[in-house]
GROMACS .gro file of N, CA and C in nm:
model
  435
    1MET      N    1  10.056  -2.434   0.565
    1MET     CA    2  10.027  -2.322   0.650
    1MET      C    3  10.148  -2.297   0.740
    2VAL      N    4  10.189  -2.172   0.748
    2VAL     CA    5  10.304  -2.133   0.828
    2VAL      C    6  10.254  -2.052   0.948
    3HIS      N    7  10.294  -2.097   1.066
    3HIS     CA    8  10.259  -2.025   1.187
    3HIS      C    9  10.381  -1.945   1.233
    4LEU      N   10  10.362  -1.817   1.244
    4LEU     CA   11  10.469  -1.731   1.292
    4LEU      C   12  10.449  -1.701   1.439
    5ILE      N   13  10.554  -1.715   1.515
    5ILE     CA   14  10.548  -1.689   1.658
    5ILE      C   15  10.618  -1.556   1.683
    6PRO      N   16  10.546  -1.460   1.739
    6PRO     CA   17  10.610  -1.329   1.761
    6PRO      C   18  10.717  -1.339   1.870
    7THR      N   19  10.822  -1.263   1.852
    7THR     CA   20  10.929  -1.263   1.952
    7THR      C   21  10.896  -1.168   2.066
    8TYR      N   22  10.809  -1.072   2.039
    8TYR     CA   23  10.772  -0.977   2.143
    8TYR      C   24  10.669  -1.040   2.237
    9ARG      N   25  10.689  -1.021   2.366
    9ARG     CA   26  10.592  -1.065   2.465
    9ARG      C   27  10.550  -0.944   2.547
   10GLN      N   28  10.424  -0.938   2.578
   10GLN     CA   29  10.374  -0.825   2.655
   10GLN      C   30  10.443  -0.820   2.791
   11LYS      N   31  10.464  -0.698   2.838
   11LYS     CA   32  10.529  -0.678   2.966
   11LYS      C   33  10.449  -0.744   3.079
   12LEU      N   34  10.316  -0.741   3.066
   12LEU     CA   35  10.230  -0.800   3.167
   12LEU      C   36  10.250  -0.950   3.178
   13LYS      N   37  10.279  -1.016   3.064
   13LYS     CA   38  10.292  -1.161   3.062
   13LYS      C   39  10.434  -1.210   3.092
   14LEU      N   40  10.530  -1.118   3.093
   14LEU     CA   41  10.668  -1.157   3.120
   14LEU      C   42  10.689  -1.195   3.266
   15CYS      N   43  10.628  -1.120   3.357
   15CYS     CA   44  10.649  -1.142   3.500
   15CYS      C   45  10.517  -1.172   3.568
   16LYS      N   46  10.525  -1.250   3.672
   16LYS     CA   47  10.407  -1.282   3.749
   16LYS      C   48  10.374  -1.164   3.841
   17PRO      N   49  10.246  -1.150   3.879
   17PRO     CA   50  10.212  -1.041   3.971
   17PRO      C   51  10.274  -1.063   4.108
   18VAL      N   52  10.301  -0.952   4.176
   18VAL     CA   53  10.362  -0.955   4.307
   18VAL      C   54  10.254  -0.934   4.412
   19VAL      N   55  10.249  -1.022   4.510
   19VAL     CA   56  10.152  -1.011   4.617
   19VAL      C   57  10.225  -0.952   4.738
   20ARG      N   58  10.177  -0.836   4.783
   20ARG     CA   59  10.239  -0.769   4.896
   20ARG      C   60  10.138  -0.758   5.010
   21THR      N   61  10.185  -0.788   5.129
   21THR     CA   62  10.101  -0.778   5.247
   21THR      C   63  10.160  -0.671   5.338
   22SER      N   64  10.074  -0.580   5.382
   22SER     CA   65  10.120  -0.475   5.472
   22SER      C   66  10.028  -0.468   5.592
   23LYS      N   67  10.083  -0.429   5.704
   23LYS     CA   68  10.007  -0.416   5.828
   23LYS      C   69   9.939  -0.280   5.831
   24GLN      N   70   9.815  -0.277   5.879
   24GLN     CA   71   9.738  -0.154   5.890
   24GLN      C   72   9.743  -0.108   6.036
   25TRP      N   73   9.847  -0.032   6.069
   25TRP     CA   74   9.864   0.014   6.206
   25TRP      C   75   9.770   0.132   6.230
   26ASN      N   76   9.690   0.121   6.334
   26ASN     CA   77   9.606   0.232   6.376
   26ASN      C   78   9.600   0.232   6.529
   27GLY      N   79   9.532   0.330   6.584
   27GLY     CA   80   9.529   0.344   6.729
   27GLY      C   81   9.468   0.225   6.801
   28ALA      N   82   9.355   0.177   6.750
   28ALA     CA   83   9.287   0.066   6.816
   28ALA      C   84   9.371  -0.062   6.809
   29ALA      N   85   9.432  -0.087   6.694
   29ALA     CA   86   9.514  -0.207   6.678
   29ALA      C   87   9.637  -0.201   6.768
   30THR      N   88   9.695  -0.084   6.780
   30THR     CA   89   9.812  -0.067   6.866
   30THR      C   90   9.775  -0.090   7.012
   31GLU      N   91   9.658  -0.040   7.052
   31GLU     CA   92   9.613  -0.063   7.190
   31GLU      C   93   9.587  -0.211   7.215
   32ASP      N   94   9.529  -0.281   7.117
   32ASP     CA   95   9.506  -0.425   7.132
   32ASP      C   96   9.638  -0.500   7.148
   33LEU      N   97   9.736  -0.463   7.068
   33LEU     CA   98   9.868  -0.527   7.078
   33LEU      C   99   9.931  -0.498   7.214
   34GLN      N  100   9.920  -0.373   7.259
   34GLN     CA  101   9.975  -0.336   7.389
   34GLN      C  102   9.909  -0.416   7.501
   35ALA      N  103   9.777  -0.432   7.493
   35ALA     CA  104   9.705  -0.509   7.595
   35ALA      C  105   9.747  -0.655   7.593
   36CYS      N  106   9.767  -0.709   7.472
   36CYS     CA  107   9.811  -0.848   7.459
   36CYS      C  108   9.948  -0.868   7.522
   37LEU      N  109  10.038  -0.774   7.497
   37LEU     CA  110  10.173  -0.785   7.552
   37LEU      C  111  10.177  -0.756   7.702
   38ASP      N  112  10.086  -0.671   7.751
   38ASP     CA  113  10.083  -0.639   7.895
   38ASP      C  114  10.039  -0.758   7.978
   39CYS      N  115   9.949  -0.840   7.926
   39CYS     CA  116   9.898  -0.952   8.005
   39CYS      C  117   9.984  -1.078   7.991
   40THR      N  118  10.098  -1.065   7.926
   40THR     CA  119  10.187  -1.180   7.905
   40THR      C  120  10.274  -1.203   8.028
   41ASP      N  121  10.288  -1.330   8.064
   41ASP     CA  122  10.378  -1.369   8.173
   41ASP      C  123  10.514  -1.401   8.110
   42TRP      N  124  10.607  -1.306   8.117
   42TRP     CA  125  10.736  -1.320   8.049
   42TRP      C  126  10.828  -1.420   8.118
   43ASP      N  127  10.801  -1.451   8.244
   43ASP     CA  128  10.883  -1.548   8.317
   43ASP      C  129  10.871  -1.688   8.259
   44VAL      N  130  10.759  -1.716   8.192
   44VAL     CA  131  10.741  -1.847   8.129
   44VAL      C  132  10.849  -1.870   8.023
   45PHE      N  133  10.880  -1.768   7.947
   45PHE     CA  134  10.983  -1.780   7.843
   45PHE      C  135  11.121  -1.798   7.906
   46ARG      N  136  11.145  -1.726   8.016
   46ARG     CA  137  11.276  -1.733   8.082
   46ARG      C  138  11.302  -1.872   8.140
   47THR      N  139  11.199  -1.932   8.201
   47THR     CA  140  11.219  -2.064   8.263
   47THR      C  141  11.217  -2.177   8.160
   48ALA      N  142  11.154  -2.156   8.045
   48ALA     CA  143  11.143  -2.263   7.945
   48ALA      C  144  11.266  -2.274   7.856
   49THR      N  145  11.352  -2.175   7.859
   49THR     CA  146  11.469  -2.178   7.770
   49THR      C  147  11.597  -2.188   7.851
   50ASN      N  148  11.701  -2.240   7.783
   50ASN     CA  149  11.830  -2.260   7.850
   50ASN      C  150  11.933  -2.155   7.812
   51SER      N  151  11.920  -2.099   7.693
   51SER     CA  152  12.022  -2.003   7.650
   51SER      C  153  11.955  -1.871   7.610
   52LEU      N  154  12.038  -1.772   7.596
   52LEU     CA  155  11.989  -1.640   7.557
   52LEU      C  156  11.932  -1.641   7.416
   53ASP      N  157  11.994  -1.718   7.327
   53ASP     CA  158  11.945  -1.727   7.189
   53ASP      C  159  11.805  -1.790   7.183
   54GLU      N  160  11.784  -1.897   7.260
   54GLU     CA  161  11.652  -1.961   7.264
   54GLU      C  162  11.548  -1.865   7.322
   55PHE      N  163  11.587  -1.794   7.428
   55PHE     CA  164  11.497  -1.698   7.491
   55PHE      C  165  11.457  -1.588   7.392
   56THR      N  166  11.556  -1.535   7.322
   56THR     CA  167  11.530  -1.429   7.224
   56THR      C  168  11.439  -1.479   7.113
   57GLU      N  169  11.467  -1.599   7.064
   57GLU     CA  170  11.385  -1.657   6.956
   57GLU      C  171  11.241  -1.679   7.002
   58ALA      N  172  11.222  -1.728   7.125
   58ALA     CA  173  11.088  -1.754   7.177
   58ALA      C  174  11.011  -1.623   7.195
   59VAL      N  175  11.075  -1.523   7.251
   59VAL     CA  176  11.009  -1.394   7.272
   59VAL      C  177  10.973  -1.328   7.139
   60MET      N  178  11.065  -1.331   7.044
   60MET     CA  179  11.039  -1.270   6.913
   60MET      C  180  10.926  -1.343   6.841
   61SER      N  181  10.922  -1.474   6.851
   61SER     CA  182  10.814  -1.550   6.790
   61SER      C  183  10.679  -1.516   6.853
   62TYR      N  184  10.679  -1.501   6.986
   62TYR     CA  185  10.554  -1.466   7.054
   62TYR      C  186  10.507  -1.326   7.015
   63ILE      N  187  10.599  -1.231   7.009
   63ILE     CA  188  10.563  -1.094   6.969
   63ILE      C  189  10.509  -1.094   6.826
   64SER      N  190  10.571  -1.170   6.740
   64SER     CA  191  10.525  -1.181   6.602
   64SER      C  192  10.385  -1.242   6.597
   65PHE      N  193  10.361  -1.344   6.680
   65PHE     CA  194  10.229  -1.406   6.686
   65PHE      C  195  10.123  -1.306   6.733
   66CYS      N  196  10.156  -1.230   6.837
   66CYS     CA  197  10.062  -1.130   6.888
   66CYS      C  198  10.035  -1.022   6.783
   67GLU      N  199  10.137  -0.982   6.712
   67GLU     CA  200  10.121  -0.881   6.606
   67GLU      C  201  10.029  -0.934   6.496
   68ASP      N  202  10.049  -1.059   6.457
   68ASP     CA  203   9.963  -1.118   6.353
   68ASP      C  204   9.817  -1.127   6.399
   69CYS      N  205   9.797  -1.153   6.529
   69CYS     CA  206   9.661  -1.165   6.581
   69CYS      C  207   9.592  -1.030   6.596
   70CYS      N  208   9.665  -0.927   6.637
   70CYS     CA  209   9.604  -0.799   6.673
   70CYS      C  210   9.603  -0.695   6.561
   71ILE      N  211   9.703  -0.695   6.476
   71ILE     CA  212   9.716  -0.592   6.372
   71ILE      C  213   9.657  -0.646   6.242
   72PRO      N  214   9.555  -0.579   6.188
   72PRO     CA  215   9.498  -0.625   6.060
   72PRO      C  216   9.597  -0.604   5.946
   73SER      N  217   9.594  -0.695   5.852
   73SER     CA  218   9.685  -0.683   5.738
   73SER      C  219   9.604  -0.668   5.609
   74ARG      N  220   9.668  -0.610   5.510
   74ARG     CA  221   9.604  -0.586   5.381
   74ARG      C  222   9.693  -0.647   5.274
   75THR      N  223   9.633  -0.727   5.189
   75THR     CA  224   9.707  -0.790   5.080
   75THR      C  225   9.674  -0.719   4.951
   76ARG      N  226   9.776  -0.685   4.874
   76ARG     CA  227   9.757  -0.613   4.749
   76ARG      C  228   9.836  -0.684   4.641
   77VAL      N  229   9.773  -0.703   4.527
   77VAL     CA  230   9.839  -0.764   4.413
   77VAL      C  231   9.881  -0.653   4.318
   78THR      N  232  10.009  -0.648   4.285
   78THR     CA  233  10.058  -0.548   4.190
   78THR      C  234  10.112  -0.619   4.067
   79TYR      N  235  10.081  -0.562   3.955
   79TYR     CA  236  10.129  -0.614   3.828
   79TYR      C  237  10.242  -0.524   3.780
   80ASN      N  238  10.327  -0.579   3.695
   80ASN     CA  239  10.444  -0.502   3.655
   80ASN      C  240  10.410  -0.389   3.558
   81ASN      N  241  10.287  -0.380   3.511
   81ASN     CA  242  10.250  -0.268   3.426
   81ASN      C  243  10.163  -0.167   3.498
   82ASP      N  244  10.150  -0.180   3.630
   82ASP     CA  245  10.075  -0.081   3.709
   82ASP      C  246  10.150   0.051   3.708
   83LYS      N  247  10.076   0.157   3.693
   83LYS     CA  248  10.136   0.291   3.697
   83LYS      C  249  10.144   0.335   3.842
   84PRO      N  250  10.254   0.397   3.882
   84PRO     CA  251  10.269   0.436   4.022
   84PRO      C  252  10.174   0.547   4.064
   85TRP      N  253  10.123   0.624   3.972
   85TRP     CA  254  10.033   0.734   4.003
   85TRP      C  255   9.887   0.691   4.002
   86PHE      N  256   9.856   0.566   3.963
   86PHE     CA  257   9.718   0.519   3.954
   86PHE      C  258   9.671   0.477   4.092
   87THR      N  259   9.591   0.562   4.155
   87THR     CA  260   9.550   0.543   4.293
   87THR      C  261   9.417   0.468   4.301
   88ALA      N  262   9.375   0.440   4.424
   88ALA     CA  263   9.247   0.371   4.445
   88ALA      C  264   9.131   0.459   4.401
   89LYS      N  265   9.145   0.590   4.418
   89LYS     CA  266   9.040   0.683   4.374
   89LYS      C  267   9.023   0.676   4.222
   90LEU      N  268   9.135   0.671   4.151
   90LEU     CA  269   9.129   0.659   4.004
   90LEU      C  270   9.067   0.527   3.963
   91ARG      N  271   9.099   0.422   4.033
   91ARG     CA  272   9.042   0.291   4.002
   91ARG      C  273   8.890   0.294   4.019
   92GLN      N  274   8.845   0.360   4.126
   92GLN     CA  275   8.701   0.373   4.150
   92GLN      C  276   8.635   0.457   4.041
   93LEU      N  277   8.697   0.567   4.001
   93LEU     CA  278   8.640   0.651   3.895
   93LEU      C  279   8.636   0.576   3.762
   94ARG      N  280   8.737   0.496   3.735
   94ARG     CA  281   8.739   0.418   3.610
   94ARG      C  282   8.625   0.316   3.609
   95LEU      N  283   8.603   0.251   3.723
   95LEU     CA  284   8.494   0.154   3.731
   95LEU      C  285   8.358   0.221   3.715
   96GLN      N  286   8.343   0.340   3.774
   96GLN     CA  287   8.219   0.416   3.757
   96GLN      C  288   8.197   0.452   3.611
   97LYS      N  289   8.305   0.495   3.546
   97LYS     CA  290   8.295   0.532   3.405
   97LYS      C  291   8.253   0.411   3.321
   98GLU      N  292   8.308   0.294   3.349
   98GLU     CA  293   8.270   0.174   3.275
   98GLU      C  294   8.125   0.135   3.299
   99GLU      N  295   8.078   0.149   3.423
   99GLU     CA  296   7.939   0.117   3.454
   99GLU      C  297   7.844   0.210   3.379
  100VAL      N  298   7.877   0.340   3.376
  100VAL     CA  299   7.793   0.436   3.305
  100VAL      C  300   7.794   0.407   3.155
  101PHE      N  301   7.908   0.367   3.102
  101PHE     CA  302   7.917   0.333   2.960
  101PHE      C  303   7.826   0.215   2.928
  102LYS      N  304   7.827   0.115   3.016
  102LYS     CA  305   7.743  -0.003   2.994
  102LYS      C  306   7.593   0.031   3.004
  103SER      N  307   7.561   0.133   3.085
  103SER     CA  308   7.420   0.171   3.099
  103SER      C  309   7.368   0.240   2.973
  104GLY      N  310   7.456   0.301   2.894
  104GLY     CA  311   7.416   0.362   2.768
  104GLY      C  312   7.378   0.509   2.778
  105ASP      N  313   7.389   0.570   2.894
  105ASP     CA  314   7.357   0.712   2.910
  105ASP      C  315   7.476   0.796   2.866
  106ARG      N  316   7.462   0.861   2.750
  106ARG     CA  317   7.576   0.933   2.691
  106ARG      C  318   7.616   1.055   2.773
  107ASP      N  319   7.520   1.128   2.827
  107ASP     CA  320   7.551   1.249   2.904
  107ASP      C  321   7.626   1.215   3.033
  108ARG      N  322   7.577   1.115   3.103
  108ARG     CA  323   7.646   1.072   3.225
  108ARG      C  324   7.784   1.015   3.193
  109PHE      N  325   7.795   0.946   3.079
  109PHE     CA  326   7.925   0.890   3.040
  109PHE      C  327   8.024   1.003   3.011
  110ARG      N  328   7.979   1.105   2.941
  110ARG     CA  329   8.067   1.218   2.909
  110ARG      C  330   8.114   1.285   3.037
  111GLU      N  331   8.022   1.300   3.132
  111GLU     CA  332   8.057   1.363   3.259
  111GLU      C  333   8.156   1.277   3.338
  112SER      N  334   8.131   1.147   3.347
  112SER     CA  335   8.221   1.059   3.423
  112SER      C  336   8.356   1.047   3.353
  113LYS      N  337   8.355   1.050   3.220
  113LYS     CA  338   8.481   1.046   3.145
  113LYS      C  339   8.564   1.171   3.174
  114TYR      N  340   8.497   1.286   3.180
  114TYR     CA  341   8.566   1.411   3.211
  114TYR      C  342   8.624   1.407   3.353
  115ARG      N  343   8.544   1.359   3.450
  115ARG     CA  344   8.593   1.350   3.588
  115ARG      C  345   8.714   1.258   3.598
  116PHE      N  346   8.708   1.145   3.527
  116PHE     CA  347   8.820   1.050   3.529
  116PHE      C  348   8.945   1.113   3.467
  117SER      N  349   8.930   1.178   3.352
  117SER     CA  350   9.045   1.240   3.285
  117SER      C  351   9.107   1.348   3.372
  118LYS      N  352   9.022   1.428   3.435
  118LYS     CA  353   9.071   1.534   3.522
  118LYS      C  354   9.147   1.475   3.641
  119ALA      N  355   9.094   1.369   3.699
  119ALA     CA  356   9.159   1.304   3.813
  119ALA      C  357   9.293   1.242   3.772
  120VAL      N  358   9.300   1.189   3.650
  120VAL     CA  359   9.426   1.133   3.599
  120VAL      C  360   9.530   1.242   3.586
  121ARG      N  361   9.491   1.355   3.528
  121ARG     CA  362   9.585   1.468   3.515
  121ARG      C  363   9.636   1.514   3.652
  122GLU      N  364   9.544   1.524   3.749
  122GLU     CA  365   9.584   1.567   3.883
  122GLU      C  366   9.677   1.465   3.948
  123ALA      N  367   9.647   1.337   3.932
  123ALA     CA  368   9.730   1.233   3.992
  123ALA      C  369   9.871   1.233   3.930
  124LYS      N  370   9.878   1.251   3.799
  124LYS     CA  371  10.009   1.257   3.734
  124LYS      C  372  10.087   1.379   3.782
  125GLN      N  373  10.019   1.490   3.798
  125GLN     CA  374  10.084   1.613   3.846
  125GLN      C  375  10.136   1.593   3.988
  126LEU      N  376  10.054   1.535   4.075
  126LEU     CA  377  10.098   1.509   4.213
  126LEU      C  378  10.217   1.414   4.217
  127TYR      N  379  10.213   1.312   4.133
  127TYR     CA  380  10.324   1.217   4.131
  127TYR      C  381  10.451   1.284   4.080
  128SER      N  382  10.437   1.369   3.980
  128SER     CA  383  10.552   1.442   3.927
  128SER      C  384  10.612   1.533   4.035
  129GLU      N  385  10.526   1.603   4.108
  129GLU     CA  386  10.574   1.689   4.216
  129GLU      C  387  10.643   1.608   4.325
  130LYS      N  388  10.588   1.491   4.355
  130LYS     CA  389  10.649   1.404   4.455
  130LYS      C  390  10.788   1.360   4.412
  131LEU      N  391  10.803   1.324   4.283
  131LEU     CA  392  10.934   1.284   4.233
  131LEU      C  393  11.032   1.401   4.236
  132GLN      N  394  10.985   1.519   4.200
  132GLN     CA  395  11.072   1.637   4.205
  132GLN      C  396  11.116   1.666   4.348
  133HIS      N  397  11.025   1.649   4.442
  133HIS     CA  398  11.057   1.672   4.583
  133HIS      C  399  11.161   1.570   4.631
  134GLN      N  400  11.144   1.444   4.591
  134GLN     CA  401  11.240   1.340   4.631
  134GLN      C  402  11.375   1.364   4.565
  135LYS      N  403  11.373   1.413   4.443
  135LYS     CA  404  11.497   1.437   4.369
  135LYS      C  405  11.581   1.544   4.437
  136GLN      N  406  11.515   1.640   4.502
  136GLN     CA  407  11.588   1.747   4.570
  136GLN      C  408  11.671   1.694   4.687
  137PHE      N  409  11.622   1.589   4.752
  137PHE     CA  410  11.690   1.538   4.870
  137PHE      C  411  11.792   1.429   4.840
  138LEU      N  412  11.798   1.382   4.715
  138LEU     CA  413  11.897   1.282   4.679
  138LEU      C  414  12.031   1.351   4.657
  139PRO      N  415  12.139   1.286   4.694
  139PRO     CA  416  12.270   1.348   4.669
  139PRO      C  417  12.297   1.356   4.520
  140ASN      N  418  12.358   1.466   4.480
  140ASN     CA  419  12.389   1.485   4.339
  140ASN      C  420  12.503   1.395   4.297
  141CYS      N  421  12.479   1.318   4.195
  141CYS     CA  422  12.581   1.230   4.143
  141CYS      C  423  12.638   1.293   4.017
  142SER      N  424  12.764   1.324   4.019
  142SER     CA  425  12.824   1.382   3.899
  142SER      C  426  12.906   1.276   3.829
  143ARG      N  427  12.887   1.271   3.700
  143ARG     CA  428  12.962   1.173   3.620
  143ARG      C  429  13.091   1.236   3.569
  144THR      N  430  13.193   1.158   3.573
  144THR     CA  431  13.319   1.204   3.516
  144THR      C  432  13.350   1.118   3.395
  145HIS      N  433  13.383   1.183   3.288
  145HIS     CA  434  13.412   1.110   3.164
  145HIS      C  435  13.560   1.104   3.139
   0.00000   0.00000   0.00000
C-alpha cells in the first residue's frame, strides 16, 4: 500500500489564528478613567522615585493599570482565511440560515438564504466602495521601466 502525502496545505492550516484585543472606549468608560486619575495622589510617585526615568515609568505603569481596570476590552480571534467584508451581521445571518436549515422548514430556509445572499452582496459592495475611497487618497505610484 502506498500512501501519498499531498504537498498542498490549506491556507487555514498554514498559519495559527491571531488573537487581537481592542479597548472599547465609550463615554462611561472614559468618565470612569478620568475619575480614577483625578483621585490619584501624584506626589506619591514623585517622592518614591529618584530619577525622571523611574518617575515616568511608574506613572505610565499606573496609567496603564487604571486603563486596564476602567476600559472594557474585547478579544477577537481572526483566521487567515477570514474575508474582510464578512461582518458580525453576516455572521448572525449565516447562523440563522443554518438554524432554519436544521429545522427543515423549506420556505423559511429559502427566505433566510435570500436575506443572507443579499446581505453578502451589499457587504461586498460597501467594502469595494471603501477600498475605492481609500485608493483615491493614496499617493499615485508610477512605475518606470
